[in-house]
Amino acid sequence: MGSAGTVAELVQRQWGDHRPGLRSEDTVLSHHQVASGAAARAALLADLLPAGSEPHLGVLLDNTPEFALWLSAAALAGVAVAGINPTRRGAELARDILHIDCRVLVTERAHLSLLDGLDLPGVRVLVTDTDAYTELLAPYAGAKPGDTVLAEVGPGTRMLLYFTSGSTGAPKAAICSQGRLAAAGRSLVDHFGVRREDVHYICMPMFHGNAVIADWAPALVGGAAVALCRRFSASGFLDDVRAHGATYFTYVGRAVQYLLATPERPDDREHSLRLGFGTEAGAVDAARFRERFGVRLVEGYGSSEGGAAIQRTPDTPERAIGKAASRDDLAVVDPETGEERAAAVFDESGRLTNGADAIGELVNRGRTPFEGYWRNAAAEADRVHGGWYWTGDLFFRDADGFLYFAGRTDDRLRVDSENLAAAVIENILARWQDAAAVAVYAVPDPVAGDQVMAALAMREGTAFDPSAFAAFLGAQTDLGTKMAPRFVRIVPAMPVTATNKVHRVGLRREGFWCGGSVWWNGARGGYEAFGEEQLEALLGEFKAHGRDGLLPSISPMA
């Protein structure tokens, strides 16, 4: 089988292949039926998109067969798909939809309430699980792949517009072409030996790049089947894997921890899975996962925009991500000066001892496949400048060249696999009438990624009321499900730099075990005082997961 340069070619190859190709709950479609359904939707899209409009499609769906069918349809038609995040709310959700210039938005009844009251001029909404949708699609049932092409399809044709957060606050839509997506799938097929008889289990949300680029694309390239889980469920994971005969899955953030938290069963190893690929599981949980389920987890790193990637080799240390393909390409530098940071030094227990000198921003000084952001030249200039691609991620590098992930830069957070921008959360918290000043920043999560911490300076004559603050958060319709602060620090005055900017570096360095008044949303729900007892338990979690090296080396609650 020759190498395909576009996703459209890969979809066309499915025509005539009557092996099972798409599984979801009780639905099983052959590869041929997927290609046929995609062709029908491509033809419908051609009639729905107004002449002269951007060839863009918005998809606000859970992981349903319709999501996969519309991905394939868009590839055939030369249209780009923008996955819309259903955890966004109100004006922020409307902004995402309008920003990508889509005239057609595909959704389902489960998400219709999110669109209530939103002003979406010129956007046609299709609701997949309705009779009206079935009737609308029926006349196109005889379409074949290649019948309908809205724009000339080549390797450079836009395929994905996927949102990623940034320092400006508003999410940016990163561009991924058909050629890059096909190449990414081909790389994973070669790396993991994807076979035609494999079944790729997609349990991460398909509006994220992870599920499409690292799970759907290699299945398409390798001729493997895809099994969809509407939403990730730790309790239902193994039963679903068994039902579909899944052999491969991807994960992000805390998904692995959620699986490990399920009750152990005698049949935990009775399944077909052979590999999991993802980010942020951590070496400790990856080892526990393999011991319990008999499945190898491969940790990787690739920036959402495609600008940098790290390869894991057999000799990679347990807590490292891997190495760059060429040491000269990726570097860890001081974000202010661009000078390379010192090599990491570890003590006998493996703790990083020179974090202040070793941790810096990861940059790509070589050729980058980054293809830009949709209508955001300022963000592109911030991402690529001085001839380098700046990832916005913090790393350190040991003397042998292995790279270790250390977190996000100050105004970015990654919470439970969601990329968030501090400015967006600050704008929401600033509405609280009792707050005189607000700063939001990341503190490490004991398992993976970050947690949200907010510093609040109270208005004169007011005191922090945890119940009132929780009620305020609950009333904010645009506060996404991952945005609520886990920690709240009350400061007498907001610390600022000489230029009168909030001194986030200092706040982040002090973290959640700073002196003063700290509250947290603990296991019992609601905000409660964060004291010595809570701190000791949390530090135990960090140590158990091998992430205590990310904590500041200062005395607790000084």
Coordinates of C-alpha atoms in Angstrom, one line a residue:
M1 CA 0.0 0.0 0.0
G2 CA 1.5 3.3 -1.1
S3 CA 1.9 6.3 1.2
A4 CA -1.0 8.7 1.1
G5 CA -0.2 12.5 1.2
T6 CA -3.7 13.6 2.4
V7 CA -6.4 12.4 4.7
A8 CA -8.8 12.5 1.8
E9 CA -6.8 9.7 0.1
L10 CA -6.9 7.7 3.3
V11 CA -10.7 8.0 3.5
Q12 CA -11.0 7.0 -0.2
R13 CA -9.0 3.8 0.5
Q14 CA -11.8 2.6 2.9
W15 CA -14.2 2.3 -0.1
G16 CA -14.9 -1.4 -0.7
D17 CA -13.3 -2.5 2.6
H18 CA -16.1 -4.4 4.4
R19 CA -14.2 -5.2 7.6
P20 CA -15.5 -3.5 10.8
G21 CA -14.1 0.0 10.8
L22 CA -16.1 2.1 13.4
R23 CA -17.6 0.8 16.7
S24 CA -19.6 2.8 19.2
E25 CA -21.9 1.2 21.8
D26 CA -24.2 -1.0 19.8
T27 CA -23.2 0.5 16.4
V28 CA -20.7 -1.2 14.1
L29 CA -19.9 0.3 10.7
S30 CA -17.6 -1.2 8.1
H31 CA -14.8 0.9 6.6
H32 CA -16.9 1.1 3.4
Q33 CA -19.9 2.4 5.3
V34 CA -17.7 5.0 6.9
A35 CA -16.4 6.2 3.5
S36 CA -20.0 6.1 2.2
G37 CA -21.4 8.1 5.1
A38 CA -18.5 10.6 4.8
A39 CA -19.2 11.1 1.1
A40 CA -22.9 11.8 1.8
R41 CA -22.0 14.4 4.5
A42 CA -19.4 16.0 2.2
A43 CA -22.2 16.4 -0.5
L44 CA -24.6 17.8 2.1
L45 CA -21.9 20.2 3.3
A46 CA -21.3 21.5 -0.2
D47 CA -25.0 22.5 -0.4
L48 CA -25.1 24.1 3.0
L49 CA -21.9 26.2 3.0
P50 CA -22.7 29.6 1.4
A51 CA -20.6 30.5 -1.7
G52 CA -17.5 32.5 -0.8
S53 CA -17.5 31.4 2.9
E54 CA -14.5 29.9 4.6
P55 CA -14.4 26.1 4.2
H56 CA -14.8 25.5 7.9
L57 CA -17.1 23.3 9.9
G58 CA -17.8 23.5 13.7
V59 CA -18.4 20.2 15.6
L60 CA -19.9 20.3 19.1
L61 CA -20.3 16.6 19.8
D62 CA -19.3 14.0 22.2
N63 CA -17.3 11.0 20.8
T64 CA -20.1 9.7 18.6
P65 CA -20.0 8.1 15.2
E66 CA -21.1 11.4 13.7
F67 CA -17.9 13.1 14.9
A68 CA -15.8 10.5 13.1
L69 CA -18.0 10.7 10.0
W70 CA -17.8 14.4 9.8
L71 CA -14.0 14.3 10.1
S72 CA -13.8 12.0 7.1
A73 CA -16.4 14.1 5.3
A74 CA -14.4 17.3 5.8
A75 CA -11.3 15.6 4.5
L76 CA -13.1 14.6 1.3
A77 CA -14.5 18.0 0.8
G78 CA -11.4 20.0 1.6
V79 CA -13.0 21.5 4.6
A80 CA -11.4 22.2 8.0
V81 CA -13.0 20.8 11.2
A82 CA -13.0 22.9 14.4
G83 CA -13.8 20.8 17.5
I84 CA -15.8 23.0 19.9
N85 CA -15.1 22.4 23.6
P86 CA -18.4 21.7 25.5
T87 CA -16.9 22.8 28.8
R88 CA -16.9 26.4 27.6
R89 CA -19.9 28.5 28.4
G90 CA -21.8 31.6 27.3
A91 CA -20.0 34.4 25.5
E92 CA -16.7 32.4 25.5
L93 CA -18.4 29.5 23.7
A94 CA -20.0 31.9 21.2
R95 CA -16.6 33.5 20.6
D96 CA -15.0 30.2 19.8
I97 CA -17.7 29.3 17.3
L98 CA -17.6 32.7 15.5
H99 CA -13.9 33.0 15.6
I100 CA -13.3 30.0 13.3
D101 CA -15.8 31.5 10.7
C102 CA -17.9 28.4 10.4
R103 CA -21.3 28.6 8.7
V104 CA -22.3 25.1 9.7
L105 CA -22.2 23.8 13.3
V106 CA -22.9 20.1 13.9
T107 CA -24.2 19.2 17.4
E108 CA -26.5 16.9 19.3
R109 CA -29.5 17.3 21.6
A110 CA -27.3 16.7 24.7
H111 CA -25.5 20.0 23.9
L112 CA -28.3 22.2 22.6
S113 CA -28.8 23.9 25.9
L114 CA -25.2 25.3 25.7
L115 CA -26.3 27.3 22.6
D116 CA -29.4 28.8 24.3
G117 CA -29.3 32.6 24.1
L118 CA -26.1 32.7 22.1
D119 CA -25.9 35.2 19.2
L120 CA -24.5 33.1 16.3
P121 CA -25.3 35.1 13.2
G122 CA -25.1 33.2 9.9
V123 CA -24.4 29.8 11.6
R124 CA -26.6 26.9 10.5
V125 CA -27.0 24.3 13.4
L126 CA -27.5 20.7 12.5
V127 CA -28.7 18.4 15.3
T128 CA -27.6 14.9 14.5
D129 CA -30.0 12.8 16.6
T130 CA -33.2 14.2 15.1
D131 CA -35.6 13.2 12.4
A132 CA -34.9 16.5 10.6
Y133 CA -31.2 15.7 10.3
T134 CA -32.0 12.2 8.9
E135 CA -34.3 13.7 6.4
L136 CA -31.8 16.3 5.4
L137 CA -29.1 13.7 4.8
A138 CA -31.2 11.1 3.0
P139 CA -31.0 12.6 -0.6
Y140 CA -27.2 12.3 -0.5
A141 CA -27.0 8.6 0.4
G142 CA -25.7 7.6 -3.1
A143 CA -22.6 9.9 -3.0
K144 CA -19.2 8.4 -3.4
P145 CA -15.8 9.7 -2.1
G146 CA -14.4 12.2 -4.5
D147 CA -17.8 13.3 -5.9
T148 CA -17.8 16.5 -3.8
V149 CA -14.8 18.7 -3.4
L150 CA -15.3 22.3 -2.2
A151 CA -11.7 23.2 -2.4
E152 CA -8.7 21.6 -4.1
V153 CA -7.4 19.0 -1.7
G154 CA -3.6 18.7 -1.3
P155 CA -1.2 18.1 1.6
G156 CA -1.4 21.8 2.5
T157 CA -5.2 21.9 2.7
R158 CA -6.5 22.9 6.1
M159 CA -7.9 19.9 8.0
L160 CA -8.1 20.8 11.6
L161 CA -8.6 24.1 13.6
Y162 CA -8.1 23.0 17.2
F163 CA -8.2 25.4 20.1
T164 CA -5.3 26.0 22.4
S165 CA -5.0 28.5 25.2
G166 CA -2.4 31.3 25.3
S167 CA -1.2 34.4 27.1
T168 CA -3.8 36.7 25.5
G169 CA -6.6 34.8 27.3
A170 CA -8.8 33.9 24.3
P171 CA -8.1 30.4 22.9
K172 CA -6.2 30.3 19.6
A173 CA -7.2 28.0 16.7
A174 CA -4.1 26.1 15.6
I175 CA -4.0 25.0 12.0
C176 CA -3.2 21.4 11.0
S177 CA -3.1 20.5 7.3
Q178 CA -4.1 17.2 5.7
G179 CA -0.5 16.5 5.0
R180 CA 0.6 17.1 8.6
L181 CA -2.2 15.0 10.0
A182 CA -1.5 12.1 7.6
A183 CA 2.2 12.3 8.4
A184 CA 1.6 12.2 12.1
G185 CA -0.6 9.2 11.7
R186 CA 2.0 7.5 9.5
S187 CA 4.8 8.2 12.1
L188 CA 2.8 6.5 14.9
V189 CA 2.0 3.6 12.6
D190 CA 5.7 3.1 12.0
H191 CA 6.6 3.7 15.7
F192 CA 4.0 1.4 17.2
G193 CA 3.6 -1.2 14.5
V194 CA -0.2 -0.5 14.0
R195 CA -1.8 -3.5 12.3
R196 CA -5.0 -3.8 10.2
E197 CA -6.5 -6.0 12.8
D198 CA -6.0 -3.5 15.6
V199 CA -8.8 -1.5 17.3
H200 CA -8.0 2.0 18.4
Y201 CA -10.1 3.0 21.5
I202 CA -10.8 6.7 21.5
C203 CA -11.9 7.7 25.0
M204 CA -10.3 11.1 25.1
P205 CA -12.5 14.0 23.8
M206 CA -12.2 14.4 20.0
F207 CA -12.3 18.1 20.2
H208 CA -8.7 17.8 21.5
G209 CA -5.8 17.2 19.2
N210 CA -4.7 14.1 21.2
A211 CA -7.7 11.9 20.2
V212 CA -7.6 12.9 16.5
I213 CA -3.9 13.2 15.9
A214 CA -2.6 10.3 18.1
D215 CA -5.6 7.9 17.9
W216 CA -7.9 8.5 14.9
A217 CA -5.2 9.3 12.4
P218 CA -2.9 6.3 12.9
A219 CA -5.9 4.0 12.7
L220 CA -6.9 5.6 9.4
V221 CA -3.3 5.2 8.1
G222 CA -2.9 1.7 9.3
G223 CA -6.4 0.5 8.2
A224 CA -7.3 -0.3 11.8
A225 CA -10.7 0.0 13.3
V226 CA -11.8 2.8 15.7
A227 CA -13.9 2.3 18.8
L228 CA -15.5 5.3 20.4
C229 CA -16.4 6.0 24.0
R230 CA -18.8 8.9 24.2
R231 CA -17.1 10.3 27.3
F232 CA -14.2 8.9 29.3
S233 CA -15.4 6.6 32.1
A234 CA -12.9 5.0 34.5
S235 CA -15.4 2.5 35.8
G236 CA -16.6 1.4 32.3
F237 CA -13.1 1.5 30.6
L238 CA -12.2 -2.2 30.8
D239 CA -15.7 -3.5 30.0
D240 CA -15.7 -1.2 26.9
V241 CA -12.3 -2.3 25.9
R242 CA -13.3 -5.9 26.1
A243 CA -16.6 -5.3 24.2
H244 CA -14.7 -3.7 21.3
G245 CA -11.6 -5.8 21.4
A246 CA -9.5 -2.7 21.7
T247 CA -5.7 -3.0 21.4
Y248 CA -4.5 0.7 21.7
F249 CA -5.7 3.8 23.4
T250 CA -4.5 7.3 24.1
Y251 CA -4.7 9.3 27.4
V252 CA -3.9 12.7 28.7
G253 CA -3.7 14.2 32.2
R254 CA -5.3 12.4 35.1
A255 CA -7.0 9.6 33.1
V256 CA -4.5 7.0 34.1
Q257 CA -4.9 7.9 37.8
Y258 CA -8.7 7.6 37.5
L259 CA -8.3 4.1 36.1
L260 CA -5.9 3.1 38.9
A261 CA -8.4 4.4 41.4
T262 CA -11.0 1.9 40.4
P263 CA -11.4 -1.2 42.6
E264 CA -9.0 -4.0 41.6
R265 CA -10.6 -7.1 40.0
P266 CA -9.3 -10.6 39.4
D267 CA -9.8 -10.1 35.7
D268 CA -7.9 -6.8 35.4
R269 CA -5.5 -8.4 32.9
E270 CA -8.2 -10.2 30.8
H271 CA -8.4 -7.9 27.8
S272 CA -6.9 -7.2 24.4
L273 CA -5.0 -4.0 25.1
R274 CA -1.3 -3.9 24.4
L275 CA -0.4 -0.3 24.4
G276 CA -1.4 3.2 25.7
F277 CA 0.2 6.4 24.4
G278 CA -0.2 9.8 26.0
T279 CA 1.2 12.5 28.3
E280 CA 1.3 13.3 32.0
A281 CA 0.7 9.9 33.5
G282 CA 4.0 10.0 35.2
A283 CA 6.5 7.3 35.7
V284 CA 5.1 6.0 39.0
D285 CA 1.5 5.6 37.7
A286 CA 2.8 4.1 34.4
A287 CA 4.6 1.4 36.4
R288 CA 1.5 0.8 38.5
F289 CA -0.6 0.6 35.4
R290 CA 1.6 -2.0 33.7
E291 CA 1.8 -4.1 36.9
R292 CA -2.0 -4.1 37.4
F293 CA -3.3 -4.2 33.8
G294 CA -0.3 -5.7 32.0
V295 CA -0.3 -2.7 29.5
R296 CA 2.7 -0.7 28.6
L297 CA 2.2 3.1 28.6
V298 CA 4.4 5.2 26.4
E299 CA 4.8 8.8 27.5
G300 CA 5.4 11.3 24.8
Y301 CA 5.6 15.1 24.2
G302 CA 4.4 17.1 21.3
S303 CA 3.2 20.7 21.4
S304 CA -0.4 21.1 20.3
E305 CA 0.7 23.2 17.4
G306 CA 3.2 20.7 16.2
G307 CA 6.2 22.9 16.8
A308 CA 8.3 20.5 18.9
A309 CA 8.4 16.8 19.7
I310 CA 10.4 14.6 22.0
Q311 CA 11.1 11.0 21.3
R312 CA 11.3 8.3 24.0
T313 CA 14.1 5.9 23.6
P314 CA 14.7 2.6 25.4
D315 CA 17.4 4.2 27.6
T316 CA 15.2 7.1 28.7
P317 CA 15.3 7.5 32.5
E318 CA 12.1 6.7 34.3
R319 CA 11.0 10.3 35.0
A320 CA 12.2 11.8 31.7
I321 CA 10.1 12.3 28.6
G322 CA 12.9 11.4 26.1
K323 CA 15.3 13.2 23.8
A324 CA 15.0 15.4 20.8
A325 CA 15.7 13.8 17.4
S326 CA 18.6 16.2 17.1
R327 CA 20.1 17.7 20.3
D328 CA 20.8 20.9 18.3
D329 CA 17.0 21.4 17.6
L330 CA 15.5 21.5 21.0
A331 CA 16.9 23.6 23.8
V332 CA 16.0 24.7 27.3
V333 CA 16.6 28.4 27.6
D334 CA 16.0 31.4 29.8
P335 CA 12.8 32.9 28.3
E336 CA 14.2 36.4 28.9
T337 CA 17.7 36.1 27.4
G338 CA 17.5 33.0 25.2
E339 CA 20.6 31.6 26.9
E340 CA 20.7 27.8 27.5
R341 CA 20.0 26.7 31.1
A342 CA 22.4 24.6 33.1
A343 CA 22.2 20.9 33.1
A344 CA 20.0 19.4 35.8
V345 CA 21.7 18.1 39.0
F346 CA 19.9 15.5 41.1
D347 CA 20.5 14.3 44.6
E348 CA 20.7 10.7 45.7
S349 CA 16.9 10.4 45.9
G350 CA 16.5 11.8 42.3
R351 CA 15.3 15.3 43.4
L352 CA 16.3 18.2 41.2
T353 CA 18.6 20.4 43.3
N354 CA 19.3 23.3 40.9
G355 CA 15.8 24.1 39.6
A356 CA 16.4 27.8 39.5
D357 CA 19.3 27.4 37.1
A358 CA 18.1 24.3 35.2
I359 CA 14.4 25.0 34.4
G360 CA 13.6 27.1 31.4
E361 CA 11.4 27.3 28.4
L362 CA 11.6 24.6 25.7
V363 CA 12.3 26.0 22.3
N364 CA 12.8 24.5 18.8
R365 CA 15.8 26.0 17.0
G366 CA 15.4 23.8 14.0
R367 CA 12.8 23.3 11.3
T368 CA 9.3 23.4 12.8
P369 CA 6.0 22.0 11.2
F370 CA 4.0 24.7 13.0
E371 CA 1.4 26.0 10.5
G372 CA 0.1 29.0 12.4
Y373 CA -3.1 30.2 14.1
W374 CA -6.3 31.1 12.3
R375 CA -6.4 34.9 12.0
N376 CA -4.1 35.6 14.9
A377 CA -0.8 37.1 13.6
A378 CA 0.1 38.5 17.0
A379 CA -0.1 35.0 18.6
E380 CA 2.0 33.6 15.7
A381 CA 4.7 36.2 16.3
D382 CA 4.7 35.4 20.0
R383 CA 5.1 31.6 19.2
V384 CA 7.8 32.0 16.5
H385 CA 10.3 34.7 16.9
G386 CA 14.0 35.1 16.6
G387 CA 13.9 32.1 14.3
W388 CA 12.8 29.8 17.1
Y389 CA 9.6 28.1 18.0
W390 CA 8.8 28.8 21.7
T391 CA 6.7 26.0 23.2
G392 CA 5.5 27.9 26.4
D393 CA 6.4 24.8 28.4
L394 CA 9.0 24.5 31.1
F395 CA 11.6 21.7 31.0
F396 CA 15.0 20.8 32.4
R397 CA 17.7 18.7 30.7
D398 CA 20.1 16.3 32.3
A399 CA 23.8 15.9 31.4
D400 CA 23.0 13.1 28.9
G401 CA 20.5 15.2 27.0
F402 CA 17.2 13.7 28.4
L403 CA 14.4 16.2 28.8
Y404 CA 12.1 16.4 31.8
F405 CA 8.7 18.3 31.8
A406 CA 8.5 20.9 34.6
G407 CA 5.2 22.7 34.0
R408 CA 3.7 25.6 32.1
T409 CA 4.8 29.2 31.8
D410 CA 3.2 31.6 34.3
D411 CA 0.1 32.6 32.4
R412 CA -0.8 29.1 31.2
L413 CA -2.3 26.2 33.0
R414 CA -3.1 22.6 32.1
V415 CA -5.8 21.2 34.4
D416 CA -7.0 17.6 33.9
S417 CA -5.9 17.7 30.3
E418 CA -7.5 21.1 29.6
N419 CA -5.4 24.0 28.5
L420 CA -6.5 27.2 30.3
A421 CA -5.4 30.8 30.2
A422 CA -5.0 32.7 33.5
A423 CA -6.4 35.9 32.0
V424 CA -9.8 34.3 31.2
I425 CA -10.2 33.1 34.8
E426 CA -9.0 36.4 36.2
N427 CA -11.6 38.3 34.2
I428 CA -14.3 36.1 35.7
L429 CA -13.1 36.3 39.3
A430 CA -12.7 40.0 39.0
R431 CA -16.5 40.3 38.9
W432 CA -16.7 39.3 42.6
Q433 CA -17.6 42.5 44.3
D434 CA -15.5 41.7 47.4
A435 CA -12.3 41.3 45.5
A436 CA -10.1 44.4 44.9
A437 CA -7.5 42.6 42.8
V438 CA -7.2 39.1 41.4
A439 CA -4.3 37.0 40.1
V440 CA -4.5 33.4 38.7
Y441 CA -1.6 31.1 38.3
A442 CA -0.7 27.4 38.1
V443 CA 0.6 25.3 41.0
P444 CA 1.6 21.7 40.4
D445 CA -0.9 18.9 40.6
P446 CA 0.4 15.9 42.6
V447 CA -0.4 13.5 39.8
A448 CA -0.3 15.4 36.4
G449 CA -0.4 18.9 35.0
D450 CA -1.5 21.9 37.1
Q451 CA -4.1 23.1 39.5
V452 CA -5.6 26.5 39.5
M453 CA -4.6 28.9 42.4
A454 CA -6.0 32.4 42.8
A455 CA -4.6 35.2 44.9
L456 CA -7.3 37.7 46.1
A457 CA -6.8 41.1 47.6
M458 CA -10.0 41.9 49.4
R459 CA -11.8 45.3 49.3
E460 CA -11.4 47.4 52.4
G461 CA -13.8 46.4 55.1
T462 CA -14.5 42.9 53.7
A463 CA -13.2 39.5 54.7
F464 CA -13.1 36.3 52.7
D465 CA -16.3 34.3 53.0
P466 CA -15.7 30.8 51.5
S467 CA -19.5 30.1 51.1
A468 CA -20.1 33.4 49.4
F469 CA -17.2 32.9 47.1
A470 CA -18.4 29.4 46.1
A471 CA -21.9 30.7 45.5
F472 CA -20.4 33.4 43.2
L473 CA -18.5 30.9 41.2
G474 CA -21.6 28.8 40.8
A475 CA -23.5 31.8 39.3
Q476 CA -20.9 32.5 36.6
T477 CA -22.3 30.9 33.4
D478 CA -19.0 31.3 31.5
L479 CA -16.8 29.6 34.2
G480 CA -15.7 26.4 32.5
T481 CA -15.8 23.1 34.4
K482 CA -12.0 23.1 34.9
M483 CA -11.6 26.8 35.8
A484 CA -12.7 27.0 39.5
P485 CA -9.7 27.7 41.7
R486 CA -8.5 24.7 43.8
F487 CA -6.6 27.0 46.1
V488 CA -7.4 30.6 47.1
R489 CA -4.8 32.8 48.8
I490 CA -5.8 36.0 50.5
V491 CA -3.2 38.7 50.3
P492 CA -3.2 42.1 52.0
A493 CA -2.1 43.7 48.8
M494 CA -1.4 42.2 45.3
P495 CA 2.4 41.9 44.8
V496 CA 3.5 43.8 41.7
T497 CA 6.7 44.3 39.7
A498 CA 8.5 47.6 39.0
T499 CA 6.3 48.0 36.0
N500 CA 3.2 47.6 38.1
K501 CA 2.4 44.1 36.7
V502 CA 1.2 41.3 39.0
H503 CA 4.3 39.5 40.2
R504 CA 3.1 36.0 39.2
V505 CA 6.6 34.5 39.3
G506 CA 6.8 35.2 43.0
L507 CA 3.3 33.9 43.7
R508 CA 3.9 30.8 41.7
R509 CA 7.2 30.2 43.5
E510 CA 5.5 30.4 46.9
G511 CA 2.8 28.0 45.7
F512 CA 0.1 26.7 48.0
W513 CA 2.3 26.4 51.1
C514 CA 2.9 30.1 51.5
G515 CA 2.3 32.0 54.7
G516 CA -1.0 33.8 55.3
S517 CA -4.5 32.8 54.7
V518 CA -5.0 29.9 52.2
W519 CA -8.2 28.0 51.4
W520 CA -8.8 25.0 49.2
N521 CA -11.5 23.0 47.6
G522 CA -10.7 19.7 49.2
A523 CA -12.1 16.2 48.9
R524 CA -15.2 17.1 51.0
G525 CA -16.2 19.9 48.6
G526 CA -16.5 23.6 49.3
Y527 CA -13.7 25.8 50.4
E528 CA -12.0 25.1 53.8
A529 CA -8.9 26.4 55.5
F530 CA -5.7 24.8 54.2
G531 CA -3.5 24.1 57.2
E532 CA -0.7 21.8 58.3
E533 CA -2.8 18.6 58.3
Q534 CA -4.0 19.2 54.7
L535 CA -0.5 20.2 53.6
E536 CA 1.1 17.0 55.0
A537 CA -1.4 14.8 53.2
L538 CA -1.0 16.7 49.9
L539 CA 2.8 16.5 50.1
G540 CA 2.5 12.7 50.6
E541 CA 0.6 12.6 47.3
F542 CA 3.4 14.4 45.6
K543 CA 6.0 12.1 47.0
A544 CA 4.0 9.0 46.1
H545 CA 3.8 10.1 42.5
G546 CA 7.4 11.2 42.2
R547 CA 6.5 14.9 41.6
D548 CA 7.9 16.3 44.9
G549 CA 10.8 17.7 42.9
L550 CA 8.5 20.3 41.4
L551 CA 7.7 21.9 44.8
P552 CA 9.6 24.9 46.1
S553 CA 12.3 24.0 48.6
I554 CA 11.1 26.2 51.4
S555 CA 9.7 25.3 54.8
P556 CA 6.1 24.4 54.8
M557 CA 3.7 27.1 55.8
A558 CA 6.5 29.5 56.7

